[in-house]
């Protein structure tokens, strides 16, 4: 078997999937969480339906990795005999900045560079570095490790798309620019769409809408990201579960003054108290907001309206940026499942040649399917994302040269 372990580490969690790359099936998956504040493992083996949950003690990522090794290799429900059976480990890394424009093999220097980028992504990169050190300590020395970056796909954006209107020195000295995120997802779904359409991705102009707790929209021209809605951090763009999306910068400094917030407090406010949650006052979860809207909650209706309107505007502006669009993709928890959001976004888009098959749209949840009418000039598709699979494919490709 050709096994790849995919790891997605956060500050207090370590999500993992073990994939058999012969048929790209998931052999085991789970999460070691509450790292540093206790410890818990939840582990699943899809083929047998085996589920395992246990409270543990994870003072650091190292103990979480040791538990991961234990659940994979011991007991009667083990899926492998030893970690030596694993061909490679692929790690998801949020911020690669301008240093990493593609996946690469992990070395001590690479881990240090990822850690040095923590200033640009404090919530993510330092925990990634901790997990990489821990993984190197726990796994066999000869197992190659690969890092795959959320930002790498967007490194093809031109300067006109990635620069802000701040003095150029801030870009040169402090690396302030649009990086974009969700790159692995946008790359996966646009590739899957080209295959489904039977076209070469080089011939396609795509607007990819990844709508989940965090959401971003990307213009993919000829297989390359040419613009994207998330920016210097994942806060920019459209409203999200708890993130505000784009706001007039003057409103930020004004609100800081009104609340007497420090920069850190303002950042927390915009990242954790805004978006669906702050606007609706109901929930950060789109399903709850939709249910409240249906029950007549006016703020929930307004929140849904804002979301749909903002997505529509991005489709319009990216169509202008690419001088056309062949297909629109909906992916992520909302994109794959919310019939209402897809219908509202595609409503009154005849000027762009977008015509949704409303009846078909109602039947599509979480599966690859074209949902536009045969007459629609622009094809509209639901494409389930699978970032872990693309990380595993990249990892394998890299170690196989
Ligand atoms: P994350 O960004 O954390 O990976 P997901 O991609 O899983 O998040 O998306 C979570 C969002 O998807 C939530 O707002 C949730 O309400 C929404 N969602 C999931 N299922 C549905 C559904 N059936 N209808 C509408 N929204 C849904």
CSV table of C-alpha atoms and ligand atoms in Angstrom, one decimal:
chain,number,residue,atom,x,y,z
A,1,UNK,CA,0.0,0.0,0.0
A,2,UNK,CA,1.0,3.6,-0.6
A,3,UNK,CA,0.1,5.3,2.6
A,4,UNK,CA,0.2,9.1,3.3
A,5,UNK,CA,-0.7,10.6,6.6
A,6,UNK,CA,-2.2,14.1,6.3
A,7,UNK,CA,-1.9,16.4,9.3
A,8,UNK,CA,-3.7,19.7,10.0
A,9,UNK,CA,-2.4,21.1,13.2
A,10,UNK,CA,-3.8,24.1,15.1
A,11,UNK,CA,-2.8,25.6,18.4
A,12,UNK,CA,-4.8,23.0,20.4
A,13,UNK,CA,-5.7,20.4,17.8
A,14,UNK,CA,-4.2,17.9,15.5
A,15,UNK,CA,-6.5,16.6,12.8
A,16,UNK,CA,-5.3,13.7,10.7
A,17,UNK,CA,-6.3,11.4,7.9
A,18,UNK,CA,-4.4,8.3,6.8
A,19,UNK,CA,-5.0,7.8,3.1
A,20,UNK,CA,-4.3,4.8,0.8
A,21,UNK,CA,-3.1,6.4,-2.3
A,22,UNK,CA,-3.6,3.3,-4.5
A,23,UNK,CA,-7.3,4.1,-4.5
A,24,UNK,CA,-7.3,7.4,-2.6
A,25,UNK,CA,-9.5,6.0,0.2
A,26,UNK,CA,-9.4,7.1,3.8
A,27,UNK,CA,-8.1,4.3,6.1
A,28,UNK,CA,-8.5,6.2,9.4
A,29,UNK,CA,-9.2,9.8,10.5
A,30,UNK,CA,-9.6,11.8,13.6
A,31,UNK,CA,-8.6,14.6,15.8
A,32,UNK,CA,-6.3,14.9,18.9
A,33,UNK,CA,-7.6,18.1,20.5
A,34,UNK,CA,-7.5,20.1,23.7
A,35,UNK,CA,-3.7,20.1,23.4
A,36,UNK,CA,-2.3,22.2,26.3
A,37,UNK,CA,-5.6,22.3,28.2
A,38,UNK,CA,-6.2,18.6,28.8
A,39,UNK,CA,-6.4,16.2,25.9
A,40,UNK,CA,-8.9,14.2,23.9
A,41,UNK,CA,-8.7,11.8,20.9
A,42,UNK,CA,-11.5,10.9,18.6
A,43,UNK,CA,-10.6,8.3,16.0
A,44,UNK,CA,-12.5,6.6,13.2
A,45,UNK,CA,-11.9,3.7,10.8
A,46,UNK,CA,-14.4,4.2,8.0
A,47,UNK,CA,-14.1,0.7,6.5
A,48,UNK,CA,-15.1,-1.1,9.8
A,49,UNK,CA,-17.2,1.7,11.4
A,50,UNK,CA,-14.8,1.6,14.4
A,51,UNK,CA,-15.1,4.7,16.5
A,52,UNK,CA,-12.8,5.5,19.5
A,53,UNK,CA,-13.0,8.4,21.9
A,54,UNK,CA,-10.8,8.9,24.9
A,55,UNK,CA,-9.8,11.7,27.3
A,56,UNK,CA,-6.0,12.0,27.4
A,57,UNK,CA,-3.2,14.2,28.6
A,58,UNK,CA,-1.6,16.3,25.9
A,59,UNK,CA,0.6,18.9,27.4
A,60,UNK,CA,2.1,19.5,24.0
A,61,UNK,CA,1.8,18.4,20.3
A,62,UNK,CA,4.3,15.7,21.0
A,63,UNK,CA,2.0,13.7,23.3
A,64,UNK,CA,-0.8,14.1,20.7
A,65,UNK,CA,1.4,12.6,18.0
A,66,UNK,CA,2.4,9.8,20.3
A,67,UNK,CA,-1.4,9.1,20.8
A,68,UNK,CA,-1.9,9.2,17.1
A,69,UNK,CA,0.8,6.6,16.6
A,70,UNK,CA,-0.8,4.5,19.3
A,71,UNK,CA,-4.3,4.5,17.8
A,72,UNK,CA,-3.0,3.7,14.3
A,73,UNK,CA,-0.6,0.9,15.3
A,74,UNK,CA,-1.9,-0.8,18.4
A,75,UNK,CA,-4.9,-2.8,19.7
A,76,UNK,CA,-7.2,-5.0,17.8
A,77,UNK,CA,-8.5,-2.1,15.7
A,78,UNK,CA,-5.1,-1.0,14.5
A,79,UNK,CA,-4.9,-0.2,10.8
A,80,UNK,CA,-1.1,-0.6,10.4
A,81,UNK,CA,1.6,-2.5,12.3
A,82,UNK,CA,4.2,0.3,12.3
A,83,UNK,CA,4.6,3.9,11.2
A,84,UNK,CA,7.4,2.6,8.9
A,85,UNK,CA,4.5,1.5,6.6
A,86,UNK,CA,3.7,5.2,5.9
A,87,UNK,CA,5.4,6.6,2.8
A,88,UNK,CA,5.2,10.2,3.9
A,89,UNK,CA,3.4,12.8,6.0
A,90,UNK,CA,1.8,15.9,4.4
A,91,UNK,CA,1.2,18.9,6.6
A,92,UNK,CA,-1.3,21.7,5.9
A,93,UNK,CA,0.4,25.1,6.5
A,94,UNK,CA,-1.7,28.3,6.4
A,95,UNK,CA,0.9,31.0,5.7
A,96,UNK,CA,3.8,30.5,3.3
A,97,UNK,CA,4.0,34.2,2.3
A,98,UNK,CA,6.2,34.9,-0.7
A,99,UNK,CA,8.8,32.3,0.4
A,100,UNK,CA,6.8,29.2,-0.5
A,101,UNK,CA,5.0,29.1,-3.9
A,102,UNK,CA,4.7,25.3,-3.8
A,103,UNK,CA,4.8,22.3,-1.6
A,104,UNK,CA,8.3,21.4,-0.3
A,105,UNK,CA,10.1,18.8,1.8
A,106,UNK,CA,10.5,19.5,5.5
A,107,UNK,CA,14.0,20.4,6.8
A,108,UNK,CA,15.0,22.1,10.0
A,109,UNK,CA,15.4,25.3,8.0
A,110,UNK,CA,11.9,25.0,6.5
A,111,UNK,CA,10.4,24.6,10.0
A,112,UNK,CA,12.3,27.7,11.1
A,113,UNK,CA,11.1,29.7,8.1
A,114,UNK,CA,7.5,28.7,8.8
A,115,UNK,CA,7.9,29.7,12.4
A,116,UNK,CA,9.5,33.0,11.4
A,117,UNK,CA,6.3,33.7,9.4
A,118,UNK,CA,4.3,33.6,12.6
A,119,UNK,CA,4.1,37.4,12.7
A,120,UNK,CA,2.0,37.2,9.6
A,121,UNK,CA,-0.2,34.4,10.9
A,122,UNK,CA,0.1,34.2,14.7
A,123,UNK,CA,-2.8,31.8,15.3
A,124,UNK,CA,-1.6,29.3,12.7
A,125,UNK,CA,2.1,29.2,11.9
A,126,UNK,CA,3.7,28.8,15.3
A,127,UNK,CA,1.4,25.8,16.1
A,128,UNK,CA,2.3,24.4,12.7
A,129,UNK,CA,6.0,24.7,13.6
A,130,UNK,CA,5.4,23.1,17.0
A,131,UNK,CA,3.6,20.2,15.3
A,132,UNK,CA,6.4,19.8,12.7
A,133,UNK,CA,9.0,19.6,15.5
A,134,UNK,CA,6.8,17.1,17.4
A,135,UNK,CA,6.2,15.0,14.3
A,136,UNK,CA,9.9,14.9,13.5
A,137,UNK,CA,10.5,13.7,17.1
A,138,UNK,CA,7.9,11.0,17.2
A,139,UNK,CA,7.9,9.6,13.6
A,140,UNK,CA,10.7,7.4,12.1
A,141,UNK,CA,13.6,9.7,11.0
A,142,UNK,CA,13.4,8.2,7.5
A,143,UNK,CA,9.7,9.1,6.9
A,144,UNK,CA,9.7,12.2,4.6
A,145,UNK,CA,7.5,15.1,5.6
A,146,UNK,CA,6.1,17.6,3.2
A,147,UNK,CA,4.4,21.0,3.8
A,148,UNK,CA,1.6,22.2,1.6
A,149,UNK,CA,0.6,25.9,1.9
A,150,UNK,CA,-2.8,27.6,1.8
A,151,UNK,CA,-1.3,30.6,0.3
A,152,UNK,CA,0.9,29.0,-2.4
A,153,UNK,CA,-1.8,28.8,-5.1
A,154,UNK,CA,-2.3,32.5,-4.9
A,155,UNK,CA,1.3,33.4,-5.5
A,156,UNK,CA,0.4,33.7,-9.2
A,157,UNK,CA,-1.7,36.9,-8.5
A,158,UNK,CA,-0.3,40.0,-10.3
A,159,UNK,CA,0.8,43.0,-8.2
A,160,UNK,CA,-2.3,44.9,-9.2
A,161,UNK,CA,-4.4,42.3,-7.4
A,162,UNK,CA,-2.2,41.7,-4.3
A,163,UNK,CA,-1.1,45.3,-3.4
A,164,UNK,CA,-3.1,47.5,-1.1
A,165,UNK,CA,-3.2,51.3,-1.3
A,166,UNK,CA,-0.8,51.7,1.6
A,167,UNK,CA,2.7,53.2,1.0
A,168,UNK,CA,4.8,50.8,-1.0
A,169,UNK,CA,7.4,50.7,1.7
A,170,UNK,CA,5.0,48.8,3.9
A,171,UNK,CA,5.0,46.0,1.4
A,172,UNK,CA,8.8,46.1,1.1
A,173,UNK,CA,9.5,46.4,4.8
A,174,UNK,CA,6.6,44.6,6.4
A,175,UNK,CA,5.4,42.3,3.7
A,176,UNK,CA,1.9,43.8,3.9
A,177,UNK,CA,-0.1,42.5,0.8
A,178,UNK,CA,-2.9,40.2,-0.1
A,179,UNK,CA,-1.8,36.6,0.3
A,180,UNK,CA,-5.1,34.8,0.0
A,181,UNK,CA,-6.0,31.5,1.7
A,182,UNK,CA,-8.0,28.3,1.0
A,183,UNK,CA,-5.6,27.9,-2.0
A,184,UNK,CA,-5.6,24.1,-1.7
A,185,UNK,CA,-9.4,24.0,-1.8
A,186,UNK,CA,-9.6,26.4,-4.8
A,187,UNK,CA,-7.0,24.4,-6.7
A,188,UNK,CA,-8.7,21.1,-5.9
A,189,UNK,CA,-12.2,22.2,-7.0
A,190,UNK,CA,-11.1,24.0,-10.1
A,191,UNK,CA,-9.1,20.9,-11.2
A,192,UNK,CA,-12.0,18.6,-10.4
A,193,UNK,CA,-14.3,20.9,-12.3
A,194,UNK,CA,-12.1,20.9,-15.4
A,195,UNK,CA,-12.1,17.0,-15.3
A,196,UNK,CA,-15.9,16.9,-14.9
A,197,UNK,CA,-16.4,19.3,-17.8
A,198,UNK,CA,-13.9,17.3,-19.9
A,199,UNK,CA,-11.9,20.5,-20.6
A,200,UNK,CA,-8.3,21.5,-20.2
A,201,UNK,CA,-8.1,23.8,-17.1
A,202,UNK,CA,-5.8,26.1,-19.2
A,203,UNK,CA,-8.9,26.9,-21.3
A,204,UNK,CA,-11.2,27.8,-18.4
A,205,UNK,CA,-12.1,31.0,-16.6
A,206,UNK,CA,-13.6,30.0,-13.2
A,207,UNK,CA,-15.0,31.8,-10.2
A,208,UNK,CA,-14.5,29.5,-7.2
A,209,UNK,CA,-16.7,30.2,-4.2
A,210,UNK,CA,-15.5,28.4,-1.1
A,211,UNK,CA,-18.2,29.1,1.5
A,212,UNK,CA,-17.8,27.6,4.9
A,213,UNK,CA,-17.2,29.0,8.4
A,214,UNK,CA,-14.4,30.9,6.7
A,215,UNK,CA,-15.2,31.9,3.1
A,216,UNK,CA,-13.2,33.0,0.1
A,217,UNK,CA,-13.8,33.6,-3.6
A,218,UNK,CA,-11.1,33.2,-6.2
A,219,UNK,CA,-10.8,34.1,-9.8
A,220,UNK,CA,-9.0,31.2,-11.5
A,221,UNK,CA,-7.9,31.9,-15.1
A,222,UNK,CA,-6.2,29.1,-17.0
A,223,UNK,CA,-5.7,27.1,-13.8
A,224,UNK,CA,-4.0,30.1,-12.0
A,225,UNK,CA,-5.3,32.2,-9.2
A,226,UNK,CA,-5.4,35.8,-10.5
A,227,UNK,CA,-7.3,37.4,-7.6
A,228,UNK,CA,-8.9,36.3,-4.3
A,229,UNK,CA,-11.1,37.8,-1.7
A,230,UNK,CA,-9.1,37.0,1.5
A,231,UNK,CA,-6.2,39.3,2.0
A,232,UNK,CA,-3.3,39.8,4.3
A,233,UNK,CA,-5.1,37.5,6.7
A,234,UNK,CA,-8.3,35.4,6.3
A,235,UNK,CA,-10.4,38.3,7.6
A,236,UNK,CA,-10.9,40.1,4.3
A,237,UNK,CA,-13.6,39.5,1.7
A,238,UNK,CA,-17.1,38.5,2.4
A,239,UNK,CA,-18.8,38.1,5.8
A,240,UNK,CA,-18.2,34.8,7.5
A,241,UNK,CA,-19.3,32.9,10.5
A,242,UNK,CA,-17.7,35.2,13.0
A,243,UNK,CA,-15.4,37.3,10.7
A,244,UNK,CA,-16.5,40.7,9.4
A,245,UNK,CA,-14.9,40.5,5.9
A,246,UNK,CA,-14.0,43.8,4.2
A,247,UNK,CA,-14.7,46.9,6.3
A,248,UNK,CA,-13.8,50.6,5.6
A,249,UNK,CA,-10.4,50.9,7.5
A,250,UNK,CA,-11.7,54.1,9.1
A,251,UNK,CA,-14.6,52.3,10.6
A,252,UNK,CA,-12.1,50.0,12.3
A,253,UNK,CA,-10.1,52.8,14.0
A,254,UNK,CA,-13.4,54.6,14.9
A,255,UNK,CA,-14.9,51.5,16.5
A,256,UNK,CA,-11.7,50.9,18.4
A,257,UNK,CA,-12.0,54.4,19.9
A,258,UNK,CA,-15.6,54.0,20.8
A,259,UNK,CA,-15.0,50.7,22.6
A,260,UNK,CA,-11.6,51.6,23.9
A,261,UNK,CA,-10.2,48.5,22.3
A,262,UNK,CA,-6.5,47.7,22.0
A,263,UNK,CA,-5.4,46.5,18.6
A,264,UNK,CA,-5.6,42.9,19.8
A,265,UNK,CA,-9.1,43.4,21.2
A,266,UNK,CA,-10.2,44.9,18.0
A,267,UNK,CA,-8.8,42.0,16.1
A,268,UNK,CA,-10.7,39.5,18.3
A,269,UNK,CA,-13.8,41.6,17.8
A,270,UNK,CA,-13.5,41.5,14.0
A,271,UNK,CA,-12.5,37.8,13.9
A,272,UNK,CA,-14.7,36.3,16.6
A,273,UNK,CA,-17.7,38.5,17.2
A,274,UNK,CA,-18.7,39.8,13.8
A,275,UNK,CA,-19.9,38.2,10.6
A,276,UNK,CA,-23.1,36.1,10.8
A,277,UNK,CA,-22.9,36.1,14.6
A,278,UNK,CA,-22.5,39.8,15.1
A,279,UNK,CA,-24.9,40.9,12.3
A,280,UNK,CA,-27.7,38.4,13.1
A,281,UNK,CA,-27.3,38.1,16.9
A,282,UNK,CA,-28.4,34.5,16.3
A,283,UNK,CA,-25.4,32.3,15.5
A,284,UNK,CA,-22.2,31.9,13.5
A,285,UNK,CA,-23.7,28.9,11.8
A,286,UNK,CA,-25.4,29.5,8.5
A,287,UNK,CA,-28.1,26.8,9.2
A,288,UNK,CA,-29.2,28.6,12.3
A,289,UNK,CA,-29.2,32.0,10.6
A,290,UNK,CA,-31.3,30.5,7.7
A,291,UNK,CA,-33.8,28.9,10.2
A,292,UNK,CA,-34.1,32.2,12.1
A,293,UNK,CA,-34.7,34.0,8.8
A,294,UNK,CA,-37.4,31.6,7.8
A,295,UNK,CA,-39.0,32.1,11.2
A,296,UNK,CA,-39.1,35.8,10.4
A,297,UNK,CA,-36.1,37.2,12.3
A,298,UNK,CA,-35.3,40.4,10.5
A,299,UNK,CA,-31.7,40.6,11.4
A,300,UNK,CA,-31.2,37.0,10.2
A,301,UNK,CA,-32.9,37.9,6.9
A,302,UNK,CA,-30.6,40.9,6.5
A,303,UNK,CA,-27.5,38.7,7.3
A,304,UNK,CA,-28.5,36.2,4.6
A,305,UNK,CA,-29.1,39.1,2.2
A,306,UNK,CA,-25.7,40.6,2.9
A,307,UNK,CA,-23.9,37.3,2.3
A,308,UNK,CA,-25.7,36.6,-1.0
A,309,UNK,CA,-25.2,40.1,-2.2
A,310,UNK,CA,-21.5,40.1,-1.5
A,311,UNK,CA,-20.9,36.7,-3.2
A,312,UNK,CA,-22.8,38.1,-6.3
A,313,UNK,CA,-20.6,41.2,-6.4
A,314,UNK,CA,-17.4,39.1,-6.3
A,315,UNK,CA,-18.7,36.9,-9.2
A,316,UNK,CA,-19.4,40.1,-11.2
A,317,UNK,CA,-16.0,41.8,-10.4
A,318,UNK,CA,-14.0,38.6,-11.1
A,319,UNK,CA,-15.9,38.2,-14.4
A,320,UNK,CA,-14.7,41.7,-15.3
A,321,UNK,CA,-11.2,40.9,-14.1
A,322,UNK,CA,-10.9,37.9,-16.3
A,323,UNK,CA,-13.0,39.3,-19.2
A,324,UNK,CA,-15.4,36.5,-18.9
A,325,UNK,CA,-16.3,33.4,-16.9
A,326,UNK,CA,-17.0,29.8,-18.1
A,327,UNK,CA,-18.0,28.3,-14.8
A,328,UNK,CA,-18.9,29.2,-11.2
A,329,UNK,CA,-18.1,26.7,-8.4
A,330,UNK,CA,-19.9,26.4,-5.1
A,331,UNK,CA,-18.0,24.5,-2.4
A,332,UNK,CA,-17.4,24.4,1.4
A,333,UNK,CA,-20.1,23.6,3.9
A,334,UNK,CA,-22.5,26.4,2.7
A,335,UNK,CA,-21.6,26.1,-1.0
A,336,UNK,CA,-22.1,22.4,-1.1
A,337,UNK,CA,-25.3,22.3,0.9
A,338,UNK,CA,-27.2,25.6,1.0
A,339,UNK,CA,-29.8,25.4,-1.8
A,340,UNK,CA,-31.0,28.9,-0.7
A,341,UNK,CA,-27.6,30.6,-0.9
A,342,UNK,CA,-26.9,29.1,-4.4
A,343,UNK,CA,-30.3,30.1,-5.7
A,344,UNK,CA,-30.2,33.6,-4.3
A,345,UNK,CA,-26.6,34.2,-5.6
A,346,UNK,CA,-27.6,33.0,-9.1
A,347,UNK,CA,-30.9,35.0,-9.2
A,348,UNK,CA,-31.0,37.9,-11.7
A,349,UNK,CA,-27.6,37.0,-13.2
A,350,UNK,CA,-28.9,36.7,-16.8
A,351,UNK,CA,-26.7,39.6,-17.9
A,352,UNK,CA,-23.7,37.4,-17.2
A,353,UNK,CA,-25.4,34.4,-18.8
A,354,UNK,CA,-25.9,32.5,-15.5
A,355,UNK,CA,-29.1,30.5,-15.4
A,356,UNK,CA,-29.7,28.1,-12.5
A,357,UNK,CA,-31.8,25.0,-12.8
A,358,UNK,CA,-33.7,25.7,-9.7
A,359,UNK,CA,-35.4,22.3,-9.4
A,360,UNK,CA,-32.1,20.5,-9.9
A,361,UNK,CA,-30.4,22.8,-7.4
A,362,UNK,CA,-32.9,21.7,-4.7
A,363,UNK,CA,-31.7,18.1,-5.0
A,364,UNK,CA,-28.0,18.7,-4.8
A,365,UNK,CA,-26.1,18.5,-1.5
A,366,UNK,CA,-22.5,17.6,-1.1
A,367,UNK,CA,-22.0,16.0,-4.5
A,368,UNK,CA,-20.4,16.9,-7.7
A,369,UNK,CA,-23.1,18.2,-10.0
A,370,UNK,CA,-23.8,20.8,-12.7
A,371,UNK,CA,-26.8,22.9,-11.5
A,372,UNK,CA,-27.2,25.3,-14.4
A,373,UNK,CA,-29.6,24.8,-17.2
A,374,UNK,CA,-28.4,23.4,-20.5
A,375,UNK,CA,-28.9,26.9,-22.0
A,376,UNK,CA,-26.9,28.7,-19.4
A,377,UNK,CA,-23.9,30.3,-21.1
A,378,UNK,CA,-22.0,30.0,-17.8
A,379,UNK,CA,-22.0,26.6,-16.1
A,380,UNK,CA,-22.7,26.5,-12.4
A,381,UNK,CA,-21.4,23.6,-10.4
A,382,UNK,CA,-21.4,22.2,-6.9
A,383,UNK,CA,-17.9,20.6,-6.4
A,384,UNK,CA,-17.2,19.1,-3.0
A,385,UNK,CA,-13.8,20.1,-1.8
A,386,UNK,CA,-11.2,17.7,-0.4
A,387,UNK,CA,-8.1,19.5,0.8
A,388,UNK,CA,-6.6,16.5,2.5
A,389,UNK,CA,-6.7,14.5,-0.7
A,390,UNK,CA,-4.8,17.2,-2.6
A,391,UNK,CA,-2.3,17.5,0.2
A,392,UNK,CA,-1.7,13.8,0.0
A,393,UNK,CA,-1.4,13.9,-3.8
A,394,UNK,CA,1.1,16.8,-3.6
A,395,UNK,CA,3.0,14.9,-0.9
A,396,UNK,CA,3.3,11.8,-2.9
A,397,UNK,CA,4.2,13.7,-6.1
A,398,UNK,CA,7.0,15.5,-4.3
A,399,UNK,CA,8.5,12.4,-2.7
A,400,UNK,CA,8.3,10.5,-6.0
A,401,UNK,CA,10.1,13.4,-7.7
B,1,LIG,P1,-15.1,25.2,7.9
B,1,LIG,O1,-14.8,26.5,7.2
B,1,LIG,O2,-14.9,25.2,9.4
B,1,LIG,O3,-14.4,24.0,7.2
B,1,LIG,P2,-17.5,24.1,6.7
B,1,LIG,O4,-16.9,24.1,5.3
B,1,LIG,O5,-17.8,22.8,7.3
B,1,LIG,O6,-16.6,25.0,7.7
B,1,LIG,O7,-18.8,25.0,6.6
B,1,LIG,C1,-19.6,25.2,7.8
B,1,LIG,C2,-20.8,26.0,7.4
B,1,LIG,O8,-21.6,25.3,6.5
B,1,LIG,C3,-21.7,26.4,8.6
B,1,LIG,O9,-22.1,27.8,8.5
B,1,LIG,C4,-22.9,25.5,8.3
B,1,LIG,O10,-24.1,26.1,8.8
B,1,LIG,C5,-22.9,25.4,6.8
B,1,LIG,N1,-23.7,24.3,6.4
B,1,LIG,C6,-23.5,23.0,6.6
B,1,LIG,N2,-24.5,22.2,6.1
B,1,LIG,C7,-25.4,23.0,5.6
B,1,LIG,C8,-26.7,22.9,5.1
B,1,LIG,N3,-27.2,21.7,4.9
B,1,LIG,N4,-27.4,24.0,4.7
B,1,LIG,C9,-26.9,25.2,4.9
B,1,LIG,N5,-25.7,25.4,5.4
B,1,LIG,C10,-25.0,24.4,5.8
